[in-house]
Short mmCIF file of C-alpha atoms (C1' of nucleotides) and ligand atoms in Angstrom, two decimals:
data_model
loop_
_atom_site.label_atom_id
_atom_site.label_comp_id
_atom_site.label_asym_id
_atom_site.label_seq_id
_atom_site.Cartn_x
_atom_site.Cartn_y
_atom_site.Cartn_z
CA MET A 5 0.00 0.00 0.00
CA PRO A 6 1.32 3.45 -0.87
CA SER A 7 1.95 5.67 2.15
CA SER A 8 0.05 8.92 2.48
CA THR A 9 3.25 10.74 1.58
CA VAL A 10 3.45 8.83 -1.68
CA GLU A 11 -0.22 9.49 -2.37
CA ASP A 12 0.32 13.21 -1.84
CA TYR A 13 3.30 13.31 -4.21
CA ILE A 14 1.37 11.46 -6.88
CA LYS A 15 -1.69 13.64 -6.51
CA ARG A 16 0.42 16.78 -6.61
CA LEU A 17 2.20 15.55 -9.71
CA TYR A 18 -1.17 14.96 -11.35
CA HIS A 19 -2.18 18.55 -10.65
CA GLU A 20 1.11 19.95 -11.95
CA GLU A 21 0.81 17.89 -15.11
CA GLN A 22 -2.63 19.36 -15.72
CA ARG A 23 -1.11 22.83 -15.87
CA ALA A 24 1.04 21.94 -18.87
CA PRO A 25 -0.17 18.67 -20.36
CA GLY A 26 2.31 16.57 -22.29
CA THR A 27 5.44 18.02 -20.72
CA LEU A 28 7.67 16.75 -17.95
CA VAL A 29 7.19 18.43 -14.58
CA PRO A 30 10.50 19.93 -13.40
CA MET A 31 11.72 18.79 -10.00
CA GLY A 32 11.93 22.29 -8.59
CA ARG A 33 8.27 22.89 -9.34
CA LEU A 34 7.24 19.76 -7.53
CA ALA A 35 9.49 20.71 -4.63
CA GLU A 36 7.79 24.05 -4.33
CA ALA A 37 4.33 22.53 -4.64
CA MET A 38 5.11 19.94 -1.98
CA ASN A 39 6.82 22.43 0.32
CA VAL A 40 10.00 20.41 0.53
CA VAL A 41 13.57 20.98 -0.51
CA PRO A 42 14.53 19.91 -4.08
CA GLY A 43 16.84 17.14 -2.87
CA THR A 44 13.93 15.54 -1.08
CA VAL A 45 11.95 15.41 -4.30
CA THR A 46 14.84 13.82 -6.18
CA THR A 47 15.04 11.06 -3.56
CA MET A 48 11.31 10.49 -3.54
CA ILE A 49 10.87 10.55 -7.30
CA LYS A 50 13.60 7.94 -7.72
CA ALA A 51 11.72 5.70 -5.32
CA LEU A 52 8.44 6.31 -7.16
CA ALA A 53 10.15 5.54 -10.46
CA ASP A 54 11.43 2.27 -8.98
CA SER A 55 7.91 1.32 -8.01
CA GLY A 56 6.62 2.16 -11.47
CA LEU A 57 4.38 5.10 -10.58
CA VAL A 58 6.32 7.75 -12.50
CA TYR A 59 8.61 8.11 -15.48
CA TYR A 60 11.70 10.01 -14.44
CA GLU A 61 14.20 11.61 -16.76
CA PRO A 62 17.14 12.89 -14.70
CA ARG A 63 17.75 16.63 -15.05
CA ALA A 64 14.64 16.94 -17.22
CA GLY A 65 11.64 16.18 -15.07
CA VAL A 66 9.01 13.63 -14.18
CA ARG A 67 5.65 12.39 -15.43
CA LEU A 68 3.04 9.94 -14.15
CA THR A 69 2.88 6.48 -15.67
CA ASP A 70 -0.54 4.94 -16.34
CA GLY A 71 -0.28 3.25 -12.95
CA GLY A 72 0.58 6.53 -11.33
CA ARG A 73 -2.32 8.30 -12.97
CA LYS A 74 -4.66 5.57 -11.80
CA LEU A 75 -3.48 6.06 -8.23
CA ALA A 76 -3.77 9.83 -8.53
CA LEU A 77 -7.36 9.56 -9.70
CA HIS A 78 -8.16 7.17 -6.90
CA VAL A 79 -6.83 9.61 -4.31
CA LEU A 80 -8.68 12.43 -6.03
CA ARG A 81 -11.88 10.42 -5.89
CA ARG A 82 -11.45 9.90 -2.16
CA HIS A 83 -10.60 13.56 -1.61
CA ARG A 84 -13.57 14.89 -3.50
CA LEU A 85 -16.13 12.45 -2.19
CA VAL A 86 -14.99 13.20 1.35
CA GLU A 87 -15.31 16.93 0.71
CA LEU A 88 -18.80 16.57 -0.64
CA PHE A 89 -19.78 14.32 2.22
CA LEU A 90 -18.58 16.81 4.79
CA VAL A 91 -20.55 19.60 3.14
CA GLN A 92 -23.67 17.66 2.21
CA THR A 93 -24.08 15.40 5.19
CA LEU A 94 -22.28 17.00 8.10
CA GLY A 95 -23.08 20.57 7.19
CA PHE A 96 -19.61 22.02 6.75
CA ASN A 97 -19.01 25.18 4.77
CA TRP A 98 -17.22 24.63 1.45
CA SER A 99 -14.26 26.62 2.75
CA GLU A 100 -13.54 24.23 5.63
CA VAL A 101 -13.41 20.87 3.96
CA HIS A 102 -10.25 20.88 1.87
CA ASP A 103 -7.83 20.51 4.77
CA GLU A 104 -9.95 17.82 6.41
CA ALA A 105 -10.09 15.88 3.15
CA GLU A 106 -6.35 16.25 2.74
CA ARG A 107 -5.93 13.90 5.70
CA LEU A 108 -9.01 11.71 5.35
CA GLU A 109 -8.24 10.88 1.71
CA HIS A 110 -5.50 8.58 2.99
CA THR A 111 -7.48 6.64 5.57
CA ILE A 112 -10.79 5.99 3.84
CA SER A 113 -10.99 2.37 2.69
CA ASP A 114 -12.56 1.41 -0.62
CA LYS A 115 -15.45 -0.11 1.29
CA VAL A 116 -16.20 3.13 3.09
CA LEU A 117 -15.67 5.08 -0.11
CA ASP A 118 -18.26 3.06 -1.97
CA LYS A 119 -20.76 3.50 0.86
CA ILE A 120 -20.24 7.24 0.83
CA ASP A 121 -20.59 7.33 -2.94
CA ALA A 122 -23.89 5.47 -2.77
CA PHE A 123 -25.07 7.48 0.23
CA LEU A 124 -24.56 10.69 -1.74
CA GLY A 125 -26.27 9.27 -4.82
CA PHE A 126 -23.18 8.85 -7.01
CA PRO A 127 -22.42 12.55 -7.34
CA LYS A 128 -20.51 13.96 -10.31
CA ALA A 129 -18.68 16.87 -8.70
CA ASP A 130 -17.30 18.02 -5.37
CA PRO A 131 -18.48 21.19 -3.57
CA HIS A 132 -16.01 23.31 -5.54
CA GLY A 133 -17.11 22.00 -8.92
CA SER A 134 -14.25 19.57 -9.46
CA PRO A 135 -15.35 16.37 -11.18
CA ILE A 136 -15.26 13.18 -9.12
CA PRO A 137 -13.49 10.32 -10.90
CA CYS A 138 -15.61 7.19 -11.06
CA ALA A 139 -14.55 3.96 -9.39
CA LYS A 140 -12.86 2.83 -12.61
CA GLY A 141 -10.74 5.96 -12.68
CA ILE A 142 -12.52 7.83 -15.45
CA ILE A 143 -12.80 11.55 -14.87
CA ALA A 144 -14.91 14.13 -16.67
CA HIS A 145 -13.18 16.86 -18.60
CA GLU A 146 -11.97 19.69 -16.37
CA PRO A 147 -12.33 23.08 -18.04
CA THR A 148 -9.08 25.01 -18.31
CA GLN A 149 -10.34 28.49 -19.11
CA THR A 150 -10.23 30.88 -16.16
CA LEU A 151 -11.92 34.20 -15.54
CA THR A 152 -8.74 35.99 -16.62
CA SER A 153 -9.17 34.91 -20.23
CA CYS A 154 -12.88 35.59 -20.55
CA VAL A 155 -14.17 37.81 -23.31
CA VAL A 156 -15.69 40.99 -21.88
CA GLY A 157 -19.44 41.05 -22.27
CA GLU A 158 -19.80 37.31 -22.93
CA ARG A 159 -21.85 35.10 -20.61
CA TYR A 160 -20.11 32.19 -18.89
CA ARG A 161 -20.96 29.56 -16.32
CA ILE A 162 -18.66 29.06 -13.34
CA ALA A 163 -17.48 25.46 -13.50
CA ARG A 164 -15.00 25.22 -10.67
CA VAL A 165 -13.36 27.29 -7.94
CA LEU A 166 -9.92 26.35 -6.59
CA ASP A 167 -10.37 25.12 -3.06
CA ASN A 168 -6.99 25.47 -1.41
CA ASP A 169 -7.58 28.92 0.09
CA ALA A 170 -10.37 28.99 2.64
CA GLN A 171 -10.33 32.78 2.83
CA PHE A 172 -10.89 33.11 -0.90
CA LEU A 173 -13.71 30.57 -0.88
CA GLN A 174 -15.55 32.61 1.75
CA PHE A 175 -15.09 35.73 -0.35
CA ALA A 176 -16.30 33.92 -3.47
CA GLU A 177 -19.37 32.61 -1.71
CA ARG A 178 -20.27 36.08 -0.38
CA ASN A 179 -20.17 37.33 -3.95
CA GLY A 180 -22.11 34.51 -5.54
CA LEU A 181 -19.08 33.17 -7.36
CA VAL A 182 -20.01 29.51 -6.97
CA PRO A 183 -20.24 26.60 -9.43
CA GLU A 184 -23.15 26.83 -11.87
CA ALA A 185 -23.53 30.59 -11.32
CA HIS A 186 -23.72 32.54 -14.59
CA ILE A 187 -21.53 35.56 -14.89
CA THR A 188 -20.34 38.22 -17.28
CA VAL A 189 -17.03 40.06 -17.20
CA ILE A 190 -18.08 43.70 -17.29
CA SER A 191 -14.67 45.20 -17.80
CA LYS A 192 -11.05 44.28 -17.74
CA ASP A 193 -8.07 46.52 -17.06
CA ASP A 194 -4.75 44.91 -17.90
CA TYR A 195 -2.75 47.72 -16.34
CA ALA A 196 -4.62 47.63 -13.04
CA ASP A 197 -4.38 43.85 -13.33
CA ALA A 198 -8.03 43.59 -12.36
CA LEU A 199 -11.44 42.81 -13.79
CA VAL A 200 -15.03 43.46 -12.82
CA VAL A 201 -17.43 40.57 -12.93
CA SER A 202 -21.19 40.69 -12.70
CA CYS A 203 -22.93 37.73 -11.27
CA HIS A 204 -26.30 36.97 -12.85
CA SER A 205 -28.97 36.93 -10.09
CA ARG A 206 -26.97 39.45 -8.09
CA ASN A 207 -27.06 43.20 -8.00
CA ALA A 208 -23.54 44.38 -7.14
CA PRO A 209 -20.72 43.43 -9.51
CA CYS A 210 -17.40 42.65 -7.89
CA THR A 211 -13.77 43.35 -8.66
CA LEU A 212 -11.08 40.70 -8.76
CA GLY A 213 -7.32 40.90 -9.13
CA SER A 214 -5.87 38.56 -11.73
CA SER A 215 -4.50 36.06 -9.24
CA ALA A 216 -7.95 35.77 -7.68
CA ALA A 217 -9.62 35.58 -11.08
CA ALA A 218 -7.26 32.76 -12.02
CA ARG A 219 -8.82 30.68 -9.26
CA ILE A 220 -12.15 30.59 -11.03
CA PHE A 221 -12.65 28.27 -14.00
CA VAL A 222 -15.44 28.85 -16.45
CA ALA A 223 -17.28 26.94 -19.15
CA PRO A 224 -19.76 28.03 -21.86
CA ALA A 225 -22.99 29.44 -20.45
CA LEU A 226 -26.04 27.21 -20.56
CA LEU A 227 -28.67 28.29 -23.09
CA GLN A 228 -31.15 30.94 -21.99
CA MET B 20 0.11 16.70 18.14
CA PRO B 21 0.59 13.09 19.16
CA SER B 22 1.29 10.74 16.24
CA SER B 23 -1.13 7.92 15.53
CA THR B 24 1.46 5.52 16.93
CA VAL B 25 1.49 7.41 20.21
CA GLU B 26 -2.29 7.48 20.29
CA ASP B 27 -2.41 3.73 19.78
CA TYR B 28 0.05 3.07 22.61
CA ILE B 29 -1.89 5.33 24.97
CA LYS B 30 -5.21 3.76 24.05
CA ARG B 31 -3.79 0.27 24.45
CA LEU B 32 -2.36 1.18 27.81
CA TYR B 33 -5.76 2.44 28.88
CA HIS B 34 -7.30 -0.91 27.96
CA GLU B 35 -4.62 -2.90 29.75
CA GLU B 36 -5.03 -0.78 32.88
CA GLN B 37 -8.75 -1.54 32.88
CA ARG B 38 -7.98 -5.23 33.21
CA ALA B 39 -6.21 -4.74 36.56
CA PRO B 40 -6.98 -1.27 37.87
CA GLY B 41 -4.51 0.35 40.21
CA THR B 42 -1.50 -1.70 39.17
CA LEU B 43 1.36 -0.93 36.82
CA VAL B 44 1.10 -2.53 33.40
CA PRO B 45 4.19 -4.65 32.74
CA MET B 46 6.16 -3.83 29.61
CA GLY B 47 5.91 -7.34 28.20
CA ARG B 48 2.15 -7.19 28.33
CA LEU B 49 2.06 -3.95 26.43
CA ALA B 50 4.53 -5.36 23.91
CA GLU B 51 2.28 -8.33 23.28
CA ALA B 52 -0.81 -6.14 23.04
CA MET B 53 0.88 -3.79 20.59
CA ASN B 54 2.42 -6.60 18.56
CA VAL B 55 5.91 -5.24 18.91
CA VAL B 56 9.07 -6.49 20.55
CA PRO B 57 9.65 -5.57 24.23
CA GLY B 58 12.61 -3.32 23.46
CA THR B 59 10.39 -1.22 21.25
CA VAL B 60 7.98 -0.64 24.09
CA THR B 61 10.79 0.38 26.44
CA THR B 62 11.94 2.99 23.94
CA MET B 63 8.45 4.29 23.32
CA ILE B 64 7.40 4.37 26.97
CA LYS B 65 10.48 6.39 27.85
CA ALA B 66 9.47 8.93 25.23
CA LEU B 67 5.89 8.99 26.49
CA ALA B 68 7.15 9.47 30.04
CA ASP B 69 9.27 12.40 28.85
CA SER B 70 6.20 14.01 27.31
CA GLY B 71 4.24 13.47 30.50
CA LEU B 72 1.64 11.03 29.20
CA VAL B 73 2.67 8.08 31.37
CA TYR B 74 4.33 7.33 34.68
CA TYR B 75 7.13 4.84 34.13
CA GLU B 76 8.86 2.82 36.81
CA PRO B 77 11.78 0.96 35.23
CA ARG B 78 11.61 -2.80 35.60
CA ALA B 79 8.19 -2.47 37.23
CA GLY B 80 5.78 -1.17 34.64
CA VAL B 81 3.87 1.81 33.38
CA ARG B 82 0.66 3.69 34.06
CA LEU B 83 -1.19 6.58 32.42
CA THR B 84 -0.91 10.04 33.96
CA ASP B 85 -4.02 12.21 34.07
CA GLY B 86 -2.89 13.77 30.80
CA GLY B 87 -2.43 10.34 29.29
CA ARG B 88 -5.86 9.20 30.41
CA LYS B 89 -7.38 12.33 28.91
CA LEU B 90 -5.75 11.56 25.58
CA ALA B 91 -6.82 7.92 25.77
CA LEU B 92 -10.42 8.90 26.33
CA HIS B 93 -10.27 11.37 23.47
CA VAL B 94 -9.04 8.67 21.11
CA LEU B 95 -11.64 6.28 22.44
CA ARG B 96 -14.33 8.88 21.81
CA ARG B 97 -13.21 9.25 18.22
CA HIS B 98 -13.00 5.49 17.75
CA ARG B 99 -16.44 4.79 19.11
CA LEU B 100 -18.22 7.67 17.43
CA VAL B 101 -16.70 6.63 14.12
CA GLU B 102 -17.83 3.05 14.64
CA LEU B 103 -21.36 4.11 15.40
CA PHE B 104 -21.40 6.47 12.46
CA LEU B 105 -20.30 3.75 10.08
CA VAL B 106 -23.02 1.42 11.33
CA GLN B 107 -25.82 3.92 11.79
CA THR B 108 -25.29 6.18 8.81
CA LEU B 109 -23.38 4.24 6.21
CA GLY B 110 -25.00 0.88 6.91
CA PHE B 111 -22.00 -1.19 7.89
CA ASN B 112 -22.36 -4.37 9.89
CA TRP B 113 -21.07 -4.15 13.45
CA SER B 114 -18.36 -6.68 12.63
CA GLU B 115 -16.75 -4.52 9.95
CA VAL B 116 -16.23 -1.21 11.68
CA HIS B 117 -13.51 -1.82 14.25
CA ASP B 118 -10.63 -1.96 11.79
CA GLU B 119 -11.89 1.07 9.88
CA ALA B 120 -12.17 3.04 13.12
CA GLU B 121 -8.69 1.95 14.12
CA ARG B 122 -7.36 4.14 11.32
CA LEU B 123 -9.96 6.89 11.18
CA GLU B 124 -9.66 7.61 14.92
CA HIS B 125 -6.34 9.31 14.13
CA THR B 126 -7.47 11.56 11.28
CA ILE B 127 -10.82 12.87 12.46
CA SER B 128 -10.50 16.48 13.63
CA ASP B 129 -12.37 17.76 16.65
CA LYS B 130 -14.57 19.79 14.33
CA VAL B 131 -15.63 16.72 12.37
CA LEU B 132 -16.00 14.76 15.58
CA ASP B 133 -18.44 17.26 17.03
CA LYS B 134 -20.47 17.29 13.83
CA ILE B 135 -20.70 13.51 13.87
CA ASP B 136 -21.66 13.55 17.53
CA ALA B 137 -24.47 16.02 16.87
CA PHE B 138 -25.52 14.22 13.67
CA LEU B 139 -25.97 10.99 15.65
CA GLY B 140 -27.84 12.78 18.43
CA PHE B 141 -25.13 12.61 21.11
CA PRO B 142 -25.17 8.84 21.50
CA LYS B 143 -24.10 7.14 24.72
CA ALA B 144 -22.62 3.90 23.36
CA ASP B 145 -20.96 2.45 20.29
CA PRO B 146 -22.43 -0.45 18.27
CA HIS B 147 -20.78 -2.97 20.58
CA GLY B 148 -22.14 -1.43 23.75
CA SER B 149 -18.98 0.40 24.81
CA PRO B 150 -19.70 3.78 26.38
CA ILE B 151 -18.66 6.87 24.41
CA PRO B 152 -16.69 9.36 26.50
CA CYS B 153 -18.18 12.84 26.36
CA ALA B 154 -16.24 15.77 24.93
CA LYS B 155 -14.93 16.60 28.40
CA GLY B 156 -13.49 13.12 28.78
CA ILE B 157 -16.02 11.68 31.19
CA ILE B 158 -16.91 8.07 30.51
CA ALA B 159 -19.74 5.96 31.88
CA HIS B 160 -18.93 2.98 34.01
CA GLU B 161 -17.94 -0.06 31.97
CA PRO B 162 -19.22 -3.31 33.48
CA THR B 163 -16.50 -5.83 34.25
CA GLN B 164 -18.52 -9.01 34.76
CA THR B 165 -18.41 -11.41 31.84
CA LEU B 166 -20.60 -14.34 30.88
CA THR B 167 -18.05 -16.70 32.43
CA SER B 168 -18.83 -15.52 35.93
CA CYS B 169 -22.61 -15.46 35.62
CA VAL B 170 -24.76 -17.36 38.08
CA VAL B 171 -26.61 -20.20 36.36
CA GLY B 172 -30.32 -19.51 36.15
CA GLU B 173 -30.03 -15.77 36.82
CA ARG B 174 -31.21 -13.21 34.24
CA TYR B 175 -28.66 -10.71 32.88
CA ARG B 176 -28.54 -8.01 30.27
CA ILE B 177 -25.74 -7.99 27.71
CA ALA B 178 -23.90 -4.69 28.13
CA ARG B 179 -21.00 -4.99 25.76
CA VAL B 180 -19.37 -7.36 23.29
CA LEU B 181 -15.65 -7.13 22.55
CA ASP B 182 -15.25 -5.89 19.01
CA ASN B 183 -11.77 -6.92 17.93
CA ASP B 184 -12.77 -10.22 16.30
CA ALA B 185 -15.09 -9.75 13.32
CA GLN B 186 -15.76 -13.49 13.07
CA PHE B 187 -16.97 -13.66 16.65
CA LEU B 188 -19.20 -10.62 16.22
CA GLN B 189 -20.94 -12.29 13.31
CA PHE B 190 -21.46 -15.41 15.37
CA ALA B 191 -22.78 -13.37 18.28
CA GLU B 192 -25.23 -11.50 16.07
CA ARG B 193 -26.54 -14.73 14.54
CA ASN B 194 -27.28 -15.95 18.05
CA GLY B 195 -28.87 -12.79 19.36
CA LEU B 196 -25.97 -12.03 21.69
CA VAL B 197 -26.10 -8.27 21.22
CA PRO B 198 -26.15 -5.33 23.64
CA GLU B 199 -29.42 -4.96 25.57
CA ALA B 200 -30.41 -8.59 24.90
CA HIS B 201 -31.53 -10.41 28.04
CA ILE B 202 -30.05 -13.81 28.66
CA THR B 203 -29.80 -16.63 31.14
CA VAL B 204 -26.96 -19.08 31.56
CA ILE B 205 -28.71 -22.43 31.41
CA SER B 206 -25.78 -24.56 32.44
CA LYS B 207 -22.09 -24.38 32.98
CA ASP B 208 -19.56 -27.17 32.75
CA ASP B 209 -16.18 -26.24 34.14
CA TYR B 210 -14.54 -29.42 32.87
CA ALA B 211 -15.77 -28.96 29.31
CA ASP B 212 -14.86 -25.30 29.72
CA ALA B 213 -18.17 -24.35 28.17
CA LEU B 214 -21.53 -22.91 29.05
CA VAL B 215 -24.98 -22.84 27.48
CA VAL B 216 -26.75 -19.55 27.28
CA SER B 217 -30.37 -18.94 26.44
CA CYS B 218 -31.23 -15.70 24.81
CA HIS B 219 -34.60 -14.27 25.81
CA SER B 220 -36.71 -13.72 22.67
CA ARG B 221 -34.95 -16.63 20.95
CA ASN B 222 -35.76 -20.30 20.77
CA ALA B 223 -32.46 -22.17 20.49
CA PRO B 224 -29.92 -21.75 23.31
CA CYS B 225 -26.30 -21.65 22.27
CA THR B 226 -23.04 -23.03 23.60
CA LEU B 227 -19.93 -20.96 24.19
CA GLY B 228 -16.40 -21.89 25.18
CA SER B 229 -14.98 -19.85 28.02
CA SER B 230 -12.75 -17.69 25.82
CA ALA B 231 -15.77 -16.74 23.74
CA ALA B 232 -17.90 -16.19 26.83
CA ALA B 233 -15.22 -13.85 28.20
CA ARG B 234 -15.87 -11.56 25.26
CA ILE B 235 -19.37 -10.80 26.47
CA PHE B 236 -19.87 -8.39 29.36
CA VAL B 237 -23.10 -8.39 31.31
CA ALA B 238 -24.95 -6.13 33.70
CA PRO B 239 -28.00 -6.66 35.92
CA ALA B 240 -31.19 -7.43 33.99
CA LEU B 241 -33.73 -4.66 33.63
CA LEU B 242 -36.88 -5.15 35.70
CA GLN B 243 -39.66 -7.25 34.17
"C1'" DA C 13 24.80 -16.64 49.88
"C1'" DG C 14 24.83 -18.39 45.31
"C1'" DG C 15 22.75 -19.52 41.08
"C1'" DC C 16 18.65 -19.83 37.70
"C1'" DG C 17 15.16 -18.18 34.88
"C1'" DC C 18 12.59 -14.71 33.09
"C1'" DA C 19 11.37 -9.94 32.15
"C1'" DT C 20 13.40 -5.88 30.80
"C1'" DT C 21 16.75 -2.78 28.90
"C1'" DT C 22 20.54 -1.72 25.90
"C1'" DT C 23 22.93 -1.74 21.65
"C1'" DG C 24 23.37 -1.58 16.85
"C1'" DA C 25 20.96 -1.70 12.75
"C1'" DC C 26 17.35 -0.52 9.46
"C1'" DC C 27 13.55 2.15 6.67
"C1'" DA C 28 10.87 6.30 5.43
"C1'" DG C 29 11.02 10.99 5.02
"C1'" DT C 30 13.15 15.06 5.61
"C1'" DC C 31 16.88 19.20 5.54
"C1'" DA C 32 21.40 21.76 4.84
"C1'" DA C 33 25.04 22.29 2.27
"C1'" DA C 34 28.25 20.88 -1.20
"C1'" DA C 35 28.89 19.05 -5.92
"C1'" DA C 36 27.63 18.52 -10.59
"C1'" DG C 37 25.18 19.55 -15.06
"C1'" DA C 38 23.13 22.29 -18.49
"C1'" DA C 39 22.02 26.30 -20.82
"C1'" DA C 40 22.98 30.69 -22.21
"C1'" DG C 41 26.03 34.67 -22.76
"C1'" DA C 42 30.56 36.65 -23.89
"C1'" DT D 2 35.34 28.11 -26.28
"C1'" DC D 3 35.13 29.71 -21.69
"C1'" DT D 4 32.23 31.55 -17.79
"C1'" DT D 5 28.42 32.49 -15.20
"C1'" DT D 6 24.06 31.24 -13.38
"C1'" DC D 7 20.46 28.33 -12.28
"C1'" DT D 8 18.62 23.83 -11.49
"C1'" DT D 9 19.29 19.37 -9.96
"C1'" DT D 10 21.64 15.74 -7.59
"C1'" DT D 11 24.57 14.00 -4.01
"C1'" DT D 12 26.17 13.57 0.60
"C1'" DG D 13 25.75 13.45 5.44
"C1'" DA D 14 22.83 14.02 9.16
"C1'" DC D 15 18.55 13.74 11.82
"C1'" DT D 16 13.74 11.96 13.71
"C1'" DG D 17 10.29 8.40 14.60
"C1'" DG D 18 9.41 3.81 14.79
"C1'" DT D 19 10.83 -0.68 14.49
"C1'" DC D 20 13.65 -5.45 15.13
"C1'" DA D 21 17.39 -8.88 16.57
"C1'" DA D 22 20.31 -10.08 19.73
"C1'" DA D 23 23.18 -9.27 23.66
"C1'" DA D 24 23.41 -7.49 28.39
"C1'" DT D 25 21.34 -6.64 32.72
"C1'" DG D 26 18.58 -6.93 36.88
"C1'" DC D 27 15.35 -8.99 39.93
"C1'" DG D 28 12.88 -12.45 42.39
"C1'" DC D 29 12.95 -17.06 43.84
"C1'" DC D 30 14.73 -21.58 44.97
"C1'" DT D 31 18.15 -24.13 46.98
MN1 MN E 317 -3.27 14.43 1.55
MN1 MN E 318 -12.40 20.38 -3.78
MN1 MN E 319 -5.51 3.15 15.82
MN1 MN E 320 -16.42 -0.82 19.47
#
DNA sequence: AGGCGCATTTTGACCAGTCAAAAAGAAAGA
DNA sequence: TCTTTCTTTTTGACTGGTCAAAATGCGCCT
């Protein structure tokens, strides 16, 4: 059984790969993402390569193997189902559940996972709009367009909000920036590095800096 | 924060103390209970003594301090609430939940614990009849009389069934030997090392060897 | 008192995961 | 081609938890 440390490295690697598909993830990037020193990553990645979870090209970078991707999706499934469970069943706010899930994702057995899945009615997405991989490891397409690249005036649907900053999630919720909300970017100012977004079914538009806007992923608006 | 290893030692020590209250638990006993070699226990107990969780008398044995007991009860609370949650909410059988709880007890935060407690309506006992310590660390009296020491012909109420053997729990359930069931020991044969117990609201009595009977704790029957 | 047996402790080793700091490689500029 | 700079790898050390095996201490029997 992979340790929780291994699971976290693999999951992290999956996320980093998403940000530039088809390329090797450099070691330094992974080190930063994992909050460890680069030498630690080198050691760990060698071990993961030995156990067949990653493909490692020294001095170039690292990539998940099929086995590694399967594990990553399994951890992601646990993480996201736990998050949804905490929100849906135990009444947590969507800003509180990420850190809890970060630990629980390593201790939930497959048996418990399946029960939770059934209990929640086989949900498709977590509270932040991230798709939940199915038991076989198939995951729905995750949109890659963020608020920063939206066309001004066009209608979009919020698909997903990054969940690693509790503070930001509370802000987003206050302003109606939640999955399935329909929005329009009213204006964009590249020099101020900010944009104004109007949330359909809300009165006051709100202003976001680009690093905040980059936390919100959008998809085409639904008809009507 | 205590590691899960530390929590398991402390919890184990609590259980061993229960079996002979007021005496020091010998190192060898703890080693056997923890499935580690005696030298490992010596090392660990010294560390626990340094952090004030146990009182350690070299070559004599070890005992929880008040701080240690508080931690033990906190872990026990997590363990038992998780067990009940798995049975009550996710539909697990009472024989499946002990091992799951053995891991989850270390990853459940106080916030999640309180939510579960409230969700279940502040229950008093786990699925096996063990009392759940309250948030302040107060625990109800745990009966110490087992089936082996019952008076033949007398009526008793099953208070608690040891939960560490899934196989036995399934057997017990099949035979109606569950908490709150009322029973009478029909006969006892010290030479055969067995006894026959009749379960009120059941037709067929069943036979238990003494090691099985020792897994079932009883209390005075309720009136009527 | 002396010796025996058993429980306990000590010692030396190992694995996973980590860091600090030194060494090595690669890429890019002069 | 030679240097400089940046990233990556290597080395040595540390912590927590464990084992095997040797050393030690204590009670008990003679
Ligand atoms: Mn994690
Ligand atoms: Mn999420
Ligand atoms: Mn445990
Ligand atoms: Mn139990």
